[in-house]
PDB file of C-alpha atoms in Angstrom:
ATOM      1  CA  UNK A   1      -9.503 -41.202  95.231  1.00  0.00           C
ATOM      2  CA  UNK A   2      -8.433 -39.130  97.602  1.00  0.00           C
ATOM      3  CA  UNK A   3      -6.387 -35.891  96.683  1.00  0.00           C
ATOM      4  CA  UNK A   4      -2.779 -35.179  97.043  1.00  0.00           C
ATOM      5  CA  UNK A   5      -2.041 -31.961  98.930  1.00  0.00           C
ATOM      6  CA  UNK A   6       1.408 -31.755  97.419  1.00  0.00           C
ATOM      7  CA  UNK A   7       2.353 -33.103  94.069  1.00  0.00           C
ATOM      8  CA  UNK A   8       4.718 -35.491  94.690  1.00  0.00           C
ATOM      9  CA  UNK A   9       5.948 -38.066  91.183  1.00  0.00           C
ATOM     10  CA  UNK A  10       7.123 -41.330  93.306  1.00  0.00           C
ATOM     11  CA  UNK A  11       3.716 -41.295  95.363  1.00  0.00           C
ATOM     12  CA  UNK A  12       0.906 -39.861  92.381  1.00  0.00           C
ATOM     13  CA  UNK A  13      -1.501 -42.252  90.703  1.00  0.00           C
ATOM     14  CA  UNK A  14      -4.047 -42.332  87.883  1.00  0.00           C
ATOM     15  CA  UNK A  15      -7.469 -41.682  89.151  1.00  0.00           C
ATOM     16  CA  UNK A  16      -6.632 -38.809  92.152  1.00  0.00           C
ATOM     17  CA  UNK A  17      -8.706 -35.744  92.024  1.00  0.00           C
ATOM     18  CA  UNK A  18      -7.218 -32.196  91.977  1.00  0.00           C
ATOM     19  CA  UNK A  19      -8.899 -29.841  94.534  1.00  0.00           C
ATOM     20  CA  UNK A  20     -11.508 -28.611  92.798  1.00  0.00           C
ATOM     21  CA  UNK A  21     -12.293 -24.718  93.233  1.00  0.00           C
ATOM     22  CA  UNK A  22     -15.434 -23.001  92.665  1.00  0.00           C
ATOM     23  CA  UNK A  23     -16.162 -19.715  90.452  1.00  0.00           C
ATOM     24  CA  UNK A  24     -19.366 -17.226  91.093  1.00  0.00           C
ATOM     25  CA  UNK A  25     -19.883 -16.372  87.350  1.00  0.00           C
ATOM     26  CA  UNK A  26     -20.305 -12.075  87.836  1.00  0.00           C
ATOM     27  CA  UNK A  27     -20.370  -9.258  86.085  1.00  0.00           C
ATOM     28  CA  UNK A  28     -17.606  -7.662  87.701  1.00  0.00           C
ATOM     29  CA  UNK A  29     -14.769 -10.744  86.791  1.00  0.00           C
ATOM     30  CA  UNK A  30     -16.502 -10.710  83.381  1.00  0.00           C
ATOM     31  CA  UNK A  31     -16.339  -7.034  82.684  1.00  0.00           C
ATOM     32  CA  UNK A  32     -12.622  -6.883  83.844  1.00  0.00           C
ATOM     33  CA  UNK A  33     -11.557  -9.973  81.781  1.00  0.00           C
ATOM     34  CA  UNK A  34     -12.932  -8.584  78.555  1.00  0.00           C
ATOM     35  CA  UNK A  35     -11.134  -5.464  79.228  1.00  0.00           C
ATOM     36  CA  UNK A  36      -7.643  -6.787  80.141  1.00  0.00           C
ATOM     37  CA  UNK A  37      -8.724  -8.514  76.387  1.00  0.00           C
ATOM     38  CA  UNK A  38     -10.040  -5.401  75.023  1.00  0.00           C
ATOM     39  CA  UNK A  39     -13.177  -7.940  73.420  1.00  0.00           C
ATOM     40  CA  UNK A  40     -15.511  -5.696  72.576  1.00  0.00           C
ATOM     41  CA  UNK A  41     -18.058  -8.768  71.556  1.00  0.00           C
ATOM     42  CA  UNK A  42     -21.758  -8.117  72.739  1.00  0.00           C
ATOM     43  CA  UNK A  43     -22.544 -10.998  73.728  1.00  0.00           C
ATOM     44  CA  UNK A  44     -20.686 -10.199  77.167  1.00  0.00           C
ATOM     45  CA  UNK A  45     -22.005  -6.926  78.342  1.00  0.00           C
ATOM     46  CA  UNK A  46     -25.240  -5.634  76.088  1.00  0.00           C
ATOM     47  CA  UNK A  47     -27.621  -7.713  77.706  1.00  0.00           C
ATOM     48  CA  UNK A  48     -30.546  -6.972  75.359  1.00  0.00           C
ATOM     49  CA  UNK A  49     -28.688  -7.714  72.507  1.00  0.00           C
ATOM     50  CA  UNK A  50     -27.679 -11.093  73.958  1.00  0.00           C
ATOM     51  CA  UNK A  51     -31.135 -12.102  74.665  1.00  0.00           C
ATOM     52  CA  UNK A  52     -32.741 -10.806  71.770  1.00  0.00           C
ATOM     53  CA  UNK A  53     -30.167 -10.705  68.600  1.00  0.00           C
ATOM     54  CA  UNK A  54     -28.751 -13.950  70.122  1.00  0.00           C
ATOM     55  CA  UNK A  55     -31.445 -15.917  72.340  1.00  0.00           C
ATOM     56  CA  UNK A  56     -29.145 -16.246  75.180  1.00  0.00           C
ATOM     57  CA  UNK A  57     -30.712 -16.028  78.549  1.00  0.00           C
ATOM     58  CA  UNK A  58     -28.193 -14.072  80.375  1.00  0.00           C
ATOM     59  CA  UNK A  59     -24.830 -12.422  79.542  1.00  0.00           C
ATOM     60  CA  UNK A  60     -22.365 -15.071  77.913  1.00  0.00           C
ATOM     61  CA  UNK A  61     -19.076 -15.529  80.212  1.00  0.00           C
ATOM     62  CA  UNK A  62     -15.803 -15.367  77.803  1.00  0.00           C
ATOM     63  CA  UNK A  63     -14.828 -18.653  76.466  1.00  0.00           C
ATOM     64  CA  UNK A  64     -11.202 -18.531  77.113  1.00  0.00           C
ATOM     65  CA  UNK A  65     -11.921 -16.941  81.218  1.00  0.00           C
ATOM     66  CA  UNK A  66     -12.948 -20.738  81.479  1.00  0.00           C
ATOM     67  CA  UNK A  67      -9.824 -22.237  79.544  1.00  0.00           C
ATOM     68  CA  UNK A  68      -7.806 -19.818  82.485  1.00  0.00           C
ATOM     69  CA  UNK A  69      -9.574 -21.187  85.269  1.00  0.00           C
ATOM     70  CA  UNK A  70      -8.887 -24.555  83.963  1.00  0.00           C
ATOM     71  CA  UNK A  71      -4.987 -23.979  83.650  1.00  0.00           C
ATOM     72  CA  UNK A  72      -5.494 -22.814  87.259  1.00  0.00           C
ATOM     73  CA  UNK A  73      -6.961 -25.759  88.513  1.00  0.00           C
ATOM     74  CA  UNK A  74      -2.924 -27.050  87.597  1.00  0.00           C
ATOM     75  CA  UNK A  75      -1.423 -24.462  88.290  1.00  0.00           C
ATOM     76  CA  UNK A  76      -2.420 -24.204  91.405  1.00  0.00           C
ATOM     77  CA  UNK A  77      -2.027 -27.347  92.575  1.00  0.00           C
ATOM     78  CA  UNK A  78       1.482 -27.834  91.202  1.00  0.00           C
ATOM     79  CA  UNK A  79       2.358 -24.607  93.556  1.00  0.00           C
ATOM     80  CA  UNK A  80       6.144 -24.126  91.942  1.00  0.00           C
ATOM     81  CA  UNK A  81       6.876 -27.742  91.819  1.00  0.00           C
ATOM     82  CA  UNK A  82       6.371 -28.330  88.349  1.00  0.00           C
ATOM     83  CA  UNK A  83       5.781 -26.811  85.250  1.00  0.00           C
ATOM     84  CA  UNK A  84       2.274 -26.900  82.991  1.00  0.00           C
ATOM     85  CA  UNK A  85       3.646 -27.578  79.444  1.00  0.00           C
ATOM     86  CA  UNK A  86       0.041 -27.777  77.256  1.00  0.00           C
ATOM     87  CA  UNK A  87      -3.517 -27.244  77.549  1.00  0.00           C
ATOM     88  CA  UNK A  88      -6.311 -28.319  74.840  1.00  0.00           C
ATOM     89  CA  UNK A  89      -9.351 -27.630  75.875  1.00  0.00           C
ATOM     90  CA  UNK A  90     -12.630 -26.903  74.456  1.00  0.00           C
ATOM     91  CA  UNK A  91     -15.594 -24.732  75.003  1.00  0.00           C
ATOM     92  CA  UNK A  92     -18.792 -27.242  74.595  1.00  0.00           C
ATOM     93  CA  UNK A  93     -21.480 -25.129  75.885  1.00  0.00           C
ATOM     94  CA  UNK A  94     -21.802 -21.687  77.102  1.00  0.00           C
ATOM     95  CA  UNK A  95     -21.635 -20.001  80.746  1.00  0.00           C
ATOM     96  CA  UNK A  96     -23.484 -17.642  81.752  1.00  0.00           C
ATOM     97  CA  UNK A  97     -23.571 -14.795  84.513  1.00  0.00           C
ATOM     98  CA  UNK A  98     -25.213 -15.748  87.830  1.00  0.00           C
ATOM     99  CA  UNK A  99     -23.789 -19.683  87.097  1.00  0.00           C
ATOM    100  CA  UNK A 100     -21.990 -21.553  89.545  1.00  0.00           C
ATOM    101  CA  UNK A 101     -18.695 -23.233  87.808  1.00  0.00           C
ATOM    102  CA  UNK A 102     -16.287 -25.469  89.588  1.00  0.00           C
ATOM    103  CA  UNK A 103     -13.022 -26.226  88.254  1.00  0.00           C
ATOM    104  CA  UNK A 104     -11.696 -30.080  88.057  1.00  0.00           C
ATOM    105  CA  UNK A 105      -8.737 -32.249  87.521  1.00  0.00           C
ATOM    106  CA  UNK A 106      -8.091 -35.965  87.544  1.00  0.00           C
ATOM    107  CA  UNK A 107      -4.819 -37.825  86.985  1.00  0.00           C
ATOM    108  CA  UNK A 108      -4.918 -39.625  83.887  1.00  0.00           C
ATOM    109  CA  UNK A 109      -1.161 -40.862  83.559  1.00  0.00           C
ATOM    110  CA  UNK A 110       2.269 -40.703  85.381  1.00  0.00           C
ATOM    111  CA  UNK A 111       5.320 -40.847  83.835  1.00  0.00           C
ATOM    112  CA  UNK A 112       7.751 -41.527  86.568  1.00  0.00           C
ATOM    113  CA  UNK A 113      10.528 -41.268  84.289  1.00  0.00           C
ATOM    114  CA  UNK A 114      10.131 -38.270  82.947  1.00  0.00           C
ATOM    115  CA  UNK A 115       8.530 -36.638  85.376  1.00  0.00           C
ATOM    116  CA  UNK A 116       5.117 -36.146  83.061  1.00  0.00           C
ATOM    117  CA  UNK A 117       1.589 -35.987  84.668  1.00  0.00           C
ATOM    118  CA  UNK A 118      -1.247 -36.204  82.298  1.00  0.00           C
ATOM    119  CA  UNK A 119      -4.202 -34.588  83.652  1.00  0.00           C
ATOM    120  CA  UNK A 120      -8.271 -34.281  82.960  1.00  0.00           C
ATOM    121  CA  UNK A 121      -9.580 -30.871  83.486  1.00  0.00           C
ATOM    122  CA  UNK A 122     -13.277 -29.513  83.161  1.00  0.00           C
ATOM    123  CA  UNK A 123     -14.903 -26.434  84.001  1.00  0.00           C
ATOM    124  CA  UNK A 124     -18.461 -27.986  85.018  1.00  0.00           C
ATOM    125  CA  UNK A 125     -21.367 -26.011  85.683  1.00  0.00           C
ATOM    126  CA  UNK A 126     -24.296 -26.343  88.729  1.00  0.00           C
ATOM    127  CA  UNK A 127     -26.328 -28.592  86.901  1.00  0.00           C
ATOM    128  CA  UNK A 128     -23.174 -30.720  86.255  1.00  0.00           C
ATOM    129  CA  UNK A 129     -23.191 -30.192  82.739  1.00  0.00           C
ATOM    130  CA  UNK A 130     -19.126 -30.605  81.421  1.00  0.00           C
ATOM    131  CA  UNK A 131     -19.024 -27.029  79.495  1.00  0.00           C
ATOM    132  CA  UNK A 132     -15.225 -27.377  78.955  1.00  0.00           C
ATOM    133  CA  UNK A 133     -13.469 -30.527  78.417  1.00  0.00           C
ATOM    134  CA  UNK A 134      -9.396 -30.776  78.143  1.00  0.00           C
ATOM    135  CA  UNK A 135      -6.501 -31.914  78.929  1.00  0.00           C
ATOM    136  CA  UNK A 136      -3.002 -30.868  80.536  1.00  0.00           C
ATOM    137  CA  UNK A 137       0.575 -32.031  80.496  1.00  0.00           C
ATOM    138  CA  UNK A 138       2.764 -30.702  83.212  1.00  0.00           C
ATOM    139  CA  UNK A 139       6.351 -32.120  84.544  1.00  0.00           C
ATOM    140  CA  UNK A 140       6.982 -32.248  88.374  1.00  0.00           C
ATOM    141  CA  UNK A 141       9.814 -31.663  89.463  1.00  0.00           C
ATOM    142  CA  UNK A 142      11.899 -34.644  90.813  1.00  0.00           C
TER     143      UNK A 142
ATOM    144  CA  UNK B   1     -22.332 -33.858  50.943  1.00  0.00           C
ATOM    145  CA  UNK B   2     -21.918 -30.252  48.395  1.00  0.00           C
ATOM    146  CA  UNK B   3     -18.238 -29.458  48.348  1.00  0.00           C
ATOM    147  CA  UNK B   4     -18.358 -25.612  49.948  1.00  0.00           C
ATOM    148  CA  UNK B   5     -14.676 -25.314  49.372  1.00  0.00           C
ATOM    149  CA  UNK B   6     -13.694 -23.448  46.365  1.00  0.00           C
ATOM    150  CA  UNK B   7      -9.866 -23.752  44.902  1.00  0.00           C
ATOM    151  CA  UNK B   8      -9.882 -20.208  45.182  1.00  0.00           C
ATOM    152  CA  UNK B   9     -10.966 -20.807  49.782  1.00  0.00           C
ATOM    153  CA  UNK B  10      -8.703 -22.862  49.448  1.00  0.00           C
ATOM    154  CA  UNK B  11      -5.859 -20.965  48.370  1.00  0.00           C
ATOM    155  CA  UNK B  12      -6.012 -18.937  51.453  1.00  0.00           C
ATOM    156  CA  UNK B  13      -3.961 -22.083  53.420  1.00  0.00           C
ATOM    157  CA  UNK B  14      -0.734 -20.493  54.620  1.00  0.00           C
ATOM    158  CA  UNK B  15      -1.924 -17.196  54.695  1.00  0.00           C
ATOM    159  CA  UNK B  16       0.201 -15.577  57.406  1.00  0.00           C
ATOM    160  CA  UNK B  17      -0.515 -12.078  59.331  1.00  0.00           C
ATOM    161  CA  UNK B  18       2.477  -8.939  59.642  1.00  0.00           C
ATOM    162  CA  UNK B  19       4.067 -10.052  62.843  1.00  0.00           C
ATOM    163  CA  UNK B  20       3.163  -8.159  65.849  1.00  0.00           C
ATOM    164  CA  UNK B  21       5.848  -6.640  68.869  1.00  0.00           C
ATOM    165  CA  UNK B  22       3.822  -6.207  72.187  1.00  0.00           C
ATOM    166  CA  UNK B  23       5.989  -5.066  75.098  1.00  0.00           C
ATOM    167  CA  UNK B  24       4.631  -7.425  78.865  1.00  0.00           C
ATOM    168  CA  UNK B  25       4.611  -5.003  81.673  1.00  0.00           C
ATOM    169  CA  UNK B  26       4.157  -5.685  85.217  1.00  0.00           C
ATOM    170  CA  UNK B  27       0.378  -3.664  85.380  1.00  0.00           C
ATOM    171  CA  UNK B  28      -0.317  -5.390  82.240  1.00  0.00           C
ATOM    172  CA  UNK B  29       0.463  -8.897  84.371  1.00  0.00           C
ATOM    173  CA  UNK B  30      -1.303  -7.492  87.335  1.00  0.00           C
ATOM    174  CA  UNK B  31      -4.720  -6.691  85.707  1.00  0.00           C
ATOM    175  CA  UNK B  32      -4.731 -10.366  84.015  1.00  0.00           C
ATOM    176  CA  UNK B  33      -4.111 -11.794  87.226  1.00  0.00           C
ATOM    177  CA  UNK B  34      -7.340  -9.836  89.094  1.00  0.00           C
ATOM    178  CA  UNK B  35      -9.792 -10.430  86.648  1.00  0.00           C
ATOM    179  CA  UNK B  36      -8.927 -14.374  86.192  1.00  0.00           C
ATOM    180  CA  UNK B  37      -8.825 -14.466  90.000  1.00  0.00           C
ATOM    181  CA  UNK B  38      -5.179 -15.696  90.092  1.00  0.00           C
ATOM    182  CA  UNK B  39      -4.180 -17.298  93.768  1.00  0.00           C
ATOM    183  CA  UNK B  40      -0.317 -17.355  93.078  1.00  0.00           C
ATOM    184  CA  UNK B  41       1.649 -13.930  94.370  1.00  0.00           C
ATOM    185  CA  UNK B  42       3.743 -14.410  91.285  1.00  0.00           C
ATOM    186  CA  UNK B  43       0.925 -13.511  89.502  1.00  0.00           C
ATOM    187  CA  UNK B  44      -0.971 -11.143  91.654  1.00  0.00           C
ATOM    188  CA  UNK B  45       2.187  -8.947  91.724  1.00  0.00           C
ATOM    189  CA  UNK B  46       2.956  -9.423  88.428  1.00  0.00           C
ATOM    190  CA  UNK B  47       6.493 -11.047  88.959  1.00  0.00           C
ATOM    191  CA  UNK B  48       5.185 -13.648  86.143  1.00  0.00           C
ATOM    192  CA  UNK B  49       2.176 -13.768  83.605  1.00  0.00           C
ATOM    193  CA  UNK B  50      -0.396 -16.190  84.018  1.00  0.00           C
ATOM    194  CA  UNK B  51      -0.062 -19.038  81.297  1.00  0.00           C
ATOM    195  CA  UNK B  52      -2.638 -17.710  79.248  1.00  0.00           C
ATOM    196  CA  UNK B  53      -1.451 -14.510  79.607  1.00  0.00           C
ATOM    197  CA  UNK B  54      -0.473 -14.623  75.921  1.00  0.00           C
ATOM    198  CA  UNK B  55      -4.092 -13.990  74.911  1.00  0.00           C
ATOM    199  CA  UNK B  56      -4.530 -10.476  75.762  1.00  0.00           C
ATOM    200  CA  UNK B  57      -1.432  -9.456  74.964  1.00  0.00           C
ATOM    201  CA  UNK B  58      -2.114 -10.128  71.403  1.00  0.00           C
ATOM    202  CA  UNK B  59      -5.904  -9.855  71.427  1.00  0.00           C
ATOM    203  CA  UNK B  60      -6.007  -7.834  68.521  1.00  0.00           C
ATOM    204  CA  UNK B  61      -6.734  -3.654  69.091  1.00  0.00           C
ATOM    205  CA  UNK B  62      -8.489  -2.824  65.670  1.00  0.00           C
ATOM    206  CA  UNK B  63      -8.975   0.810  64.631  1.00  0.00           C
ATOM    207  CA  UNK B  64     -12.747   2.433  64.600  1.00  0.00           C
ATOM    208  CA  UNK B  65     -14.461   0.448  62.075  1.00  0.00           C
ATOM    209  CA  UNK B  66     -13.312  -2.697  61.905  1.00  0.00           C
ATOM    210  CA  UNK B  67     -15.495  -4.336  64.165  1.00  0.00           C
ATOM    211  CA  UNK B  68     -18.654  -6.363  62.778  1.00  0.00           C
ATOM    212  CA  UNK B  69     -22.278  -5.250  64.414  1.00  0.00           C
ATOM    213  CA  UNK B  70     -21.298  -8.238  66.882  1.00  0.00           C
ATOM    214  CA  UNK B  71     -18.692  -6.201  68.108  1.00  0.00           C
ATOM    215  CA  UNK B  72     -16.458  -8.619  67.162  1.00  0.00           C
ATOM    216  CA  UNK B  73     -12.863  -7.695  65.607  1.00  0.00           C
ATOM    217  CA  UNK B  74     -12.367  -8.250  61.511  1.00  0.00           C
ATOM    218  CA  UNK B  75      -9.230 -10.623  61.427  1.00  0.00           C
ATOM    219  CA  UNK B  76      -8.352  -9.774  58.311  1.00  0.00           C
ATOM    220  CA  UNK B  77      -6.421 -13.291  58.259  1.00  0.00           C
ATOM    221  CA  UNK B  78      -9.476 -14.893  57.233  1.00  0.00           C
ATOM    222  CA  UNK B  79     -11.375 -15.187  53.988  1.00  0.00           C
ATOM    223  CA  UNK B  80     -15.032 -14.701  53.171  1.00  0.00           C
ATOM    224  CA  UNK B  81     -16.433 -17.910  54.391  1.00  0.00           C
ATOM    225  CA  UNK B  82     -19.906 -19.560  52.740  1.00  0.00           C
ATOM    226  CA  UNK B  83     -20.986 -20.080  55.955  1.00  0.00           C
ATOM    227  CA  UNK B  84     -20.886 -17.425  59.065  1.00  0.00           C
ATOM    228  CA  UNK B  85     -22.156 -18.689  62.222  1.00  0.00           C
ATOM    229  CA  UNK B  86     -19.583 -19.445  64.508  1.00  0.00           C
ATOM    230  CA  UNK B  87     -19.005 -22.566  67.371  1.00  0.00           C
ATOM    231  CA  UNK B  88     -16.528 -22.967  69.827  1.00  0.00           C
ATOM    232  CA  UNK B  89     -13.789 -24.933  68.824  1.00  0.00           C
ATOM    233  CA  UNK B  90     -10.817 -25.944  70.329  1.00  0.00           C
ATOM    234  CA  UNK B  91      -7.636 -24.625  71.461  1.00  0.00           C
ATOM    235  CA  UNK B  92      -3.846 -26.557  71.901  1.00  0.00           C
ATOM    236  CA  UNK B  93      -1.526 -24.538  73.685  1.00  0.00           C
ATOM    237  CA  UNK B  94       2.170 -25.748  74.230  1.00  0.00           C
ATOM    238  CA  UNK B  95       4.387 -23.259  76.827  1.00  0.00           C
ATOM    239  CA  UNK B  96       7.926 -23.047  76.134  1.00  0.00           C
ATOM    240  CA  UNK B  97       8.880 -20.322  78.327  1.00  0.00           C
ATOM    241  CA  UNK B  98       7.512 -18.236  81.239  1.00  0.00           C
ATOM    242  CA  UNK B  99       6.557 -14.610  80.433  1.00  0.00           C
ATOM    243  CA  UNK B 100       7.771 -11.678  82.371  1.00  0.00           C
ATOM    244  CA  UNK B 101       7.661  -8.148  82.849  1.00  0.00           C
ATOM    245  CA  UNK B 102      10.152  -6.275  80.226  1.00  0.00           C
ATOM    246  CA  UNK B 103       9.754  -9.008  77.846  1.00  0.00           C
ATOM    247  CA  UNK B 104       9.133  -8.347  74.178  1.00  0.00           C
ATOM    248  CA  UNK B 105       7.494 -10.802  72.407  1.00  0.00           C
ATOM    249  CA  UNK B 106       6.342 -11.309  68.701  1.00  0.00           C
ATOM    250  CA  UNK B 107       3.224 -13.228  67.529  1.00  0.00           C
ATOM    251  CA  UNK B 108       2.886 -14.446  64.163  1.00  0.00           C
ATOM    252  CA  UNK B 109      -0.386 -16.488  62.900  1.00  0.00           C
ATOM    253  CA  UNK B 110      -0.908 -18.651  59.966  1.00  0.00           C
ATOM    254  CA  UNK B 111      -4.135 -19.731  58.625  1.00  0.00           C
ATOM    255  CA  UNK B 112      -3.352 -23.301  58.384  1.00  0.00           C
ATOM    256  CA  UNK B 113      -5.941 -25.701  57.391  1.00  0.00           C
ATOM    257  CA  UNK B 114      -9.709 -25.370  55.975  1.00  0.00           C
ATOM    258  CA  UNK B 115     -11.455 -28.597  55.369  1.00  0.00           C
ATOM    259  CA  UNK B 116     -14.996 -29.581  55.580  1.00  0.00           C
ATOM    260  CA  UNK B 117     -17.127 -32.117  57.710  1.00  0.00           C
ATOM    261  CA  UNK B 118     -20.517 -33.270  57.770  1.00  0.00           C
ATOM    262  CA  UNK B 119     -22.846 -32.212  60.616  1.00  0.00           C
ATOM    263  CA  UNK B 120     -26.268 -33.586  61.932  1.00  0.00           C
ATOM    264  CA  UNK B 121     -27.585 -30.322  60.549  1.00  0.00           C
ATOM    265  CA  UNK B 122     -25.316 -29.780  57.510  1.00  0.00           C
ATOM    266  CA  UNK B 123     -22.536 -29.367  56.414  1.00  0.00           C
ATOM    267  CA  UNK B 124     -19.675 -27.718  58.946  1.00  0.00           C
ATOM    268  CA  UNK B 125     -16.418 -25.633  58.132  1.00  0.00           C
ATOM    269  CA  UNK B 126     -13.360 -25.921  59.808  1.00  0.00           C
ATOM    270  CA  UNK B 127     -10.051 -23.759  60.131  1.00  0.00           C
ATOM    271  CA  UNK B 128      -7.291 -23.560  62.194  1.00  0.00           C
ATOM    272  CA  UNK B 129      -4.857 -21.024  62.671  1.00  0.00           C
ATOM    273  CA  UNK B 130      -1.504 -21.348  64.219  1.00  0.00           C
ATOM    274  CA  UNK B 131       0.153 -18.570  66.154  1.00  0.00           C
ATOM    275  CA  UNK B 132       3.795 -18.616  67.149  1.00  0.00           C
ATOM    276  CA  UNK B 133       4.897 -16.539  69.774  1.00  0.00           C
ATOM    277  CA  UNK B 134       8.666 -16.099  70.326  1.00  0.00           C
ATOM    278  CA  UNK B 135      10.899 -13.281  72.372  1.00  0.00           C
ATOM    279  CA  UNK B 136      13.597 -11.532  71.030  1.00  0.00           C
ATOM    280  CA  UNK B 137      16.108 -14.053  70.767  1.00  0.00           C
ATOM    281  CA  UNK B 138      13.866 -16.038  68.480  1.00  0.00           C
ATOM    282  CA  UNK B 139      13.654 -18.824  71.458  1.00  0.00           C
ATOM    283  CA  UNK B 140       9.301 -20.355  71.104  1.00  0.00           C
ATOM    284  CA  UNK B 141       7.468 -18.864  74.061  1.00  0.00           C
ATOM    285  CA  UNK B 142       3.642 -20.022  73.148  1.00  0.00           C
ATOM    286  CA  UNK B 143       2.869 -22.097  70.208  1.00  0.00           C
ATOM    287  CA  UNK B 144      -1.134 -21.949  69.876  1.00  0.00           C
ATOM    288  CA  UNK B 145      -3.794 -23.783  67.463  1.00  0.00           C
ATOM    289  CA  UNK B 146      -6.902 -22.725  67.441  1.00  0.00           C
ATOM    290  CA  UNK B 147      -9.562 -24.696  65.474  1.00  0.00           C
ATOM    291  CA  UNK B 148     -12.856 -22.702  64.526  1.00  0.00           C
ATOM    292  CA  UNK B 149     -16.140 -24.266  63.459  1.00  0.00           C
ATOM    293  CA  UNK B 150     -18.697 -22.507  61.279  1.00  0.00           C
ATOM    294  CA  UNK B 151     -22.024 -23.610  60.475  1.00  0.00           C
TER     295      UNK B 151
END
């Protein structure tokens, strides 16, 4: 269904797609985000201790850098005219540097009401695996 | 299915940490907003924090020595567990307010539930802990439950 460029309560239905944004999983983003945290956790920037003392093949991208760039994928796309008021989300599988990750909502319920948009978010990765899973609630304004 | 919860686990259930006072400042905002790749100026200038903001303003900052070889912080909120590896759970997040620069906020967390599941594999430990942020008039700014799986 096609997307609406503005977020609009009298006109949104269940089933229209949020734009969906892409992410180029680096070591840059990843080393910033984990400072900004101060998350020391190997897994994120001692590659041979990730491969080896872990098995993973590549440096691990933080769980909750995905849970941002799901609130994002809202956040963006409400641009002002509404508010996000809760996110549950989980992190299924992990990321990894060099991955491609796209960002994606669908409208699951309107509340015309109230104002309430529930929302389907996932970060999926290249191979289209779902890695994140959630959910939003946000109210537009009238 | 072997019960891996003793009474005395058990009693750790409403465990709550000191709370914590972290002043939000605007480089604070802006350095958030870079490395999640923010879009909104708000953000990029640091007018307002990002939702999840929150996080790394009360990641914890332990002293020299209390990490584990992982590099992972000790959160001294939890107990000595039976079993230590540890899956992603989930997170519920519910935002009261918007954050801004010159805002004080306090975090409190409670460990607030331990049970135990069975897995394909085994049997699987769950907790969740509850943190409650709220600024200085008291008002809720970020109520978060985080749900941890160990196996």
């Amino acid at each position: 269904m096609s997307t609406p460029a503005v977020p609009d309560i009298d006109t949104l239905e269940p089933g229209q797609l949020l734009p969906v944004r892409e992410f180029h999983a680096d070591t840059v983003h990843l080393f910033q985000y984990n400072a900004v945290l101060w998350n020391s956790h190997r897994i994120h920037f001692d590659y041979p201790y990730a491969r080896e003392a872990e098995g993973y093949p590549a440096l691990v991208m933080a769980g909750p850098q995905l849970g941002d760039w799901m609130h994002q994928c809202v956040t963006d796309w409400l641009g002002g005219k509404g508010r996000l008021c809760s996110m549950e989300y989980s992190n299924r599988r992990a990321a990894f540097v060099g991955d491609t990750l796209r960002s994606t909502g669908t409208v699951q319920a309107v509340d015309r009401s109230s104002g309430e948009v529930t929302i389907a978010v996932a970060i999926v990765n290249q191979n289209g695996e779902v890695l994140a899973p959630g959910t939003a609630v946000a109210v537009l304004a009238p | 299915m072997s019960n891996l919860l003793s009474p005395e686990l058990l009693a750790n259930i409403g465990k709550t940490s000191p709370p914590r006072l972290e002043l939000v400042t605007r480089k604070d905002i802006r350095k958030y907003a870079i490395a999640t790749q923010q879009r909104d100026r708000r953000f990029l200038d640091g007018d307002e924090a990002p939702p999840m903001f929150y996080l790394a303003l009360f990641w914890p900052v332990p002293d020299n020595g209390q990490l584990s070889p992982d590099g992972v912080a000790v959160d001294p909120l939890l107990p000595e567990f039976p079993l230590k590896r540890a899956m992603a759970g989930g997170l519920k997040i519910e935002y009261h307010r918007d954050i801004h620069p010159g805002d004080v906020l306090q975090a409190t967390r409670e460990l607030c539930a331990i049970y135990q599941k069975d897995g394909s594999s085994g049997p699987l430990i769950f907790y969740e802990i509850l943190m409650r942020v709220v600024n200085e008039r008291g008002e809720p700014v970020v109520t978060e439950k985080t749900t941890r799986i160990l196996r």
